[in-house]
Tab-separated table of C-alpha atoms in Angstrom:
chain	number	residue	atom	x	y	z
A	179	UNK	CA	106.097	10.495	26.283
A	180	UNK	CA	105.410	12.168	29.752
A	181	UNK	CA	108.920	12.383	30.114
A	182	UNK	CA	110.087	14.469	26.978
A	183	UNK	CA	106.948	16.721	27.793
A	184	UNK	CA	107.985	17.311	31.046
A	185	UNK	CA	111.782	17.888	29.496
A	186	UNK	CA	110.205	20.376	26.747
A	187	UNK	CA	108.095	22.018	29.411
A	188	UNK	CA	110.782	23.011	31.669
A	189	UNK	CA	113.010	23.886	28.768
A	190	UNK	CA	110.638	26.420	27.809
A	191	UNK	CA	109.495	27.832	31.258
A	192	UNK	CA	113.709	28.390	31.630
A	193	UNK	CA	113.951	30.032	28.401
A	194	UNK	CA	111.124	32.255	29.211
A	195	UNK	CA	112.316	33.167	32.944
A	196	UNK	CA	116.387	33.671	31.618
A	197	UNK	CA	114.879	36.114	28.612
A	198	UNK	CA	111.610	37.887	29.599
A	199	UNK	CA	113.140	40.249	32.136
A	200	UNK	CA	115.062	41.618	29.968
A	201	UNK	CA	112.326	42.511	27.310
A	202	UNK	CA	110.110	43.442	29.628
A	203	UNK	CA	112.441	46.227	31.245
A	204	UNK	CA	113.529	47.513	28.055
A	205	UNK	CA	109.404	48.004	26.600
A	206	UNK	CA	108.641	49.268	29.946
A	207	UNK	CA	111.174	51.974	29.408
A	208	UNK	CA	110.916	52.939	25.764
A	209	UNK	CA	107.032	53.197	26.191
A	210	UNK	CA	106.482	55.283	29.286
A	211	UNK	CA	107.226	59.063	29.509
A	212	UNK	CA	109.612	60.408	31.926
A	213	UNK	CA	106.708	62.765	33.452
A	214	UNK	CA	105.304	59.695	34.872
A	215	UNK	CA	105.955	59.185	38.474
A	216	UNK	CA	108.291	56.377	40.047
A	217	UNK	CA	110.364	56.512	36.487
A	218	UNK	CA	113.720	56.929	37.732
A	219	UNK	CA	112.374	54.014	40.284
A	220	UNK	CA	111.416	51.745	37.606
A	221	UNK	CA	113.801	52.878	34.999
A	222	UNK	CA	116.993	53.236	37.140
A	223	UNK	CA	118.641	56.807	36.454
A	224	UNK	CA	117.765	58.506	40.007
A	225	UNK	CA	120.872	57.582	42.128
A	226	UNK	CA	121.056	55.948	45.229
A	227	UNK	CA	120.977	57.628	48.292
A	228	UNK	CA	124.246	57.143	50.815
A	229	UNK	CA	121.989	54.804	53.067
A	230	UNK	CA	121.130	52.392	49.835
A	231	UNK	CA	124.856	52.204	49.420
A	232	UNK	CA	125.625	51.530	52.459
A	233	UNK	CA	122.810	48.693	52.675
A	234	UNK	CA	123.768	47.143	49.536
A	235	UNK	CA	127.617	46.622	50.752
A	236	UNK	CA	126.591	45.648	53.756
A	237	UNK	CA	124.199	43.073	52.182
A	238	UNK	CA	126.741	42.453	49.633
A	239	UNK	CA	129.468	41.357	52.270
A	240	UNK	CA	126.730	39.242	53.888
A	241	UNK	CA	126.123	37.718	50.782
A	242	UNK	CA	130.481	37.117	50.450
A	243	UNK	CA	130.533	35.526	53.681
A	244	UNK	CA	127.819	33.252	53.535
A	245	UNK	CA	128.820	31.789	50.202
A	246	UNK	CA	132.422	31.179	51.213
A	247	UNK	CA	130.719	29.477	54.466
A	248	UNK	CA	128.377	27.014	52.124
A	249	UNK	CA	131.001	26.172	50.165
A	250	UNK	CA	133.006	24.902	53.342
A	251	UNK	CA	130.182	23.030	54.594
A	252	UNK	CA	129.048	21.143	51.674
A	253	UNK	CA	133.140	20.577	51.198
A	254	UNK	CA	133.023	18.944	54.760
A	255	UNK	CA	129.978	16.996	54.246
A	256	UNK	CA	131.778	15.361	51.155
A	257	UNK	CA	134.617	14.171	53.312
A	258	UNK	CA	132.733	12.665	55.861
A	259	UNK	CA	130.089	11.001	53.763
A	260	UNK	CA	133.656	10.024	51.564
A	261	UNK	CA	135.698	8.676	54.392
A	262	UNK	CA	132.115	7.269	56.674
A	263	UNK	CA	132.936	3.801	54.610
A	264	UNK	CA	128.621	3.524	54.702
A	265	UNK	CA	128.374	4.054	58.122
């Protein structure tokens, strides 16, 4: 019984984190004037500045690089755990 509560439980709590952001961006939105200040912040629509580019594909690259370097580690650590023979 614990077990299929625990199962509904964290079906739920997924279902909530996946969907709410997007509900709760769009009411934010549609129920705030555009007088208010930080809109564009919160609401998107303002731009980015030349240095926010240039962080984000600098972050973004990061991001690239360290990926493609997981992926080749966790690849290497399932050879050697493959061919160790339970050593």
């Amino acid at each position: 019984m614990k077990k299929i509560l625990l199962i509904l439980c964290s079906a739920i709590m997924t279902m909530a984190m996946v969907f709410a952001p997007a509900y709760a961006e769009d009411d934010i939105c549609n129920s705030i004037s555009h007088d208010v200040l930080n809109y564009q912040t919160l609401c998107g629509g303002g731009g980015e500045t030349e240095l926010q580019g240039n962080v984000k594909n600098i972050l973004n690259t990061v991001y690239f690089w360290v990926a493609i370097i997981a992926v080749i580690v966790i690849i290497i650590g399932g050879v050697k755990y493959m061919t160790s023979q339970g050593d």
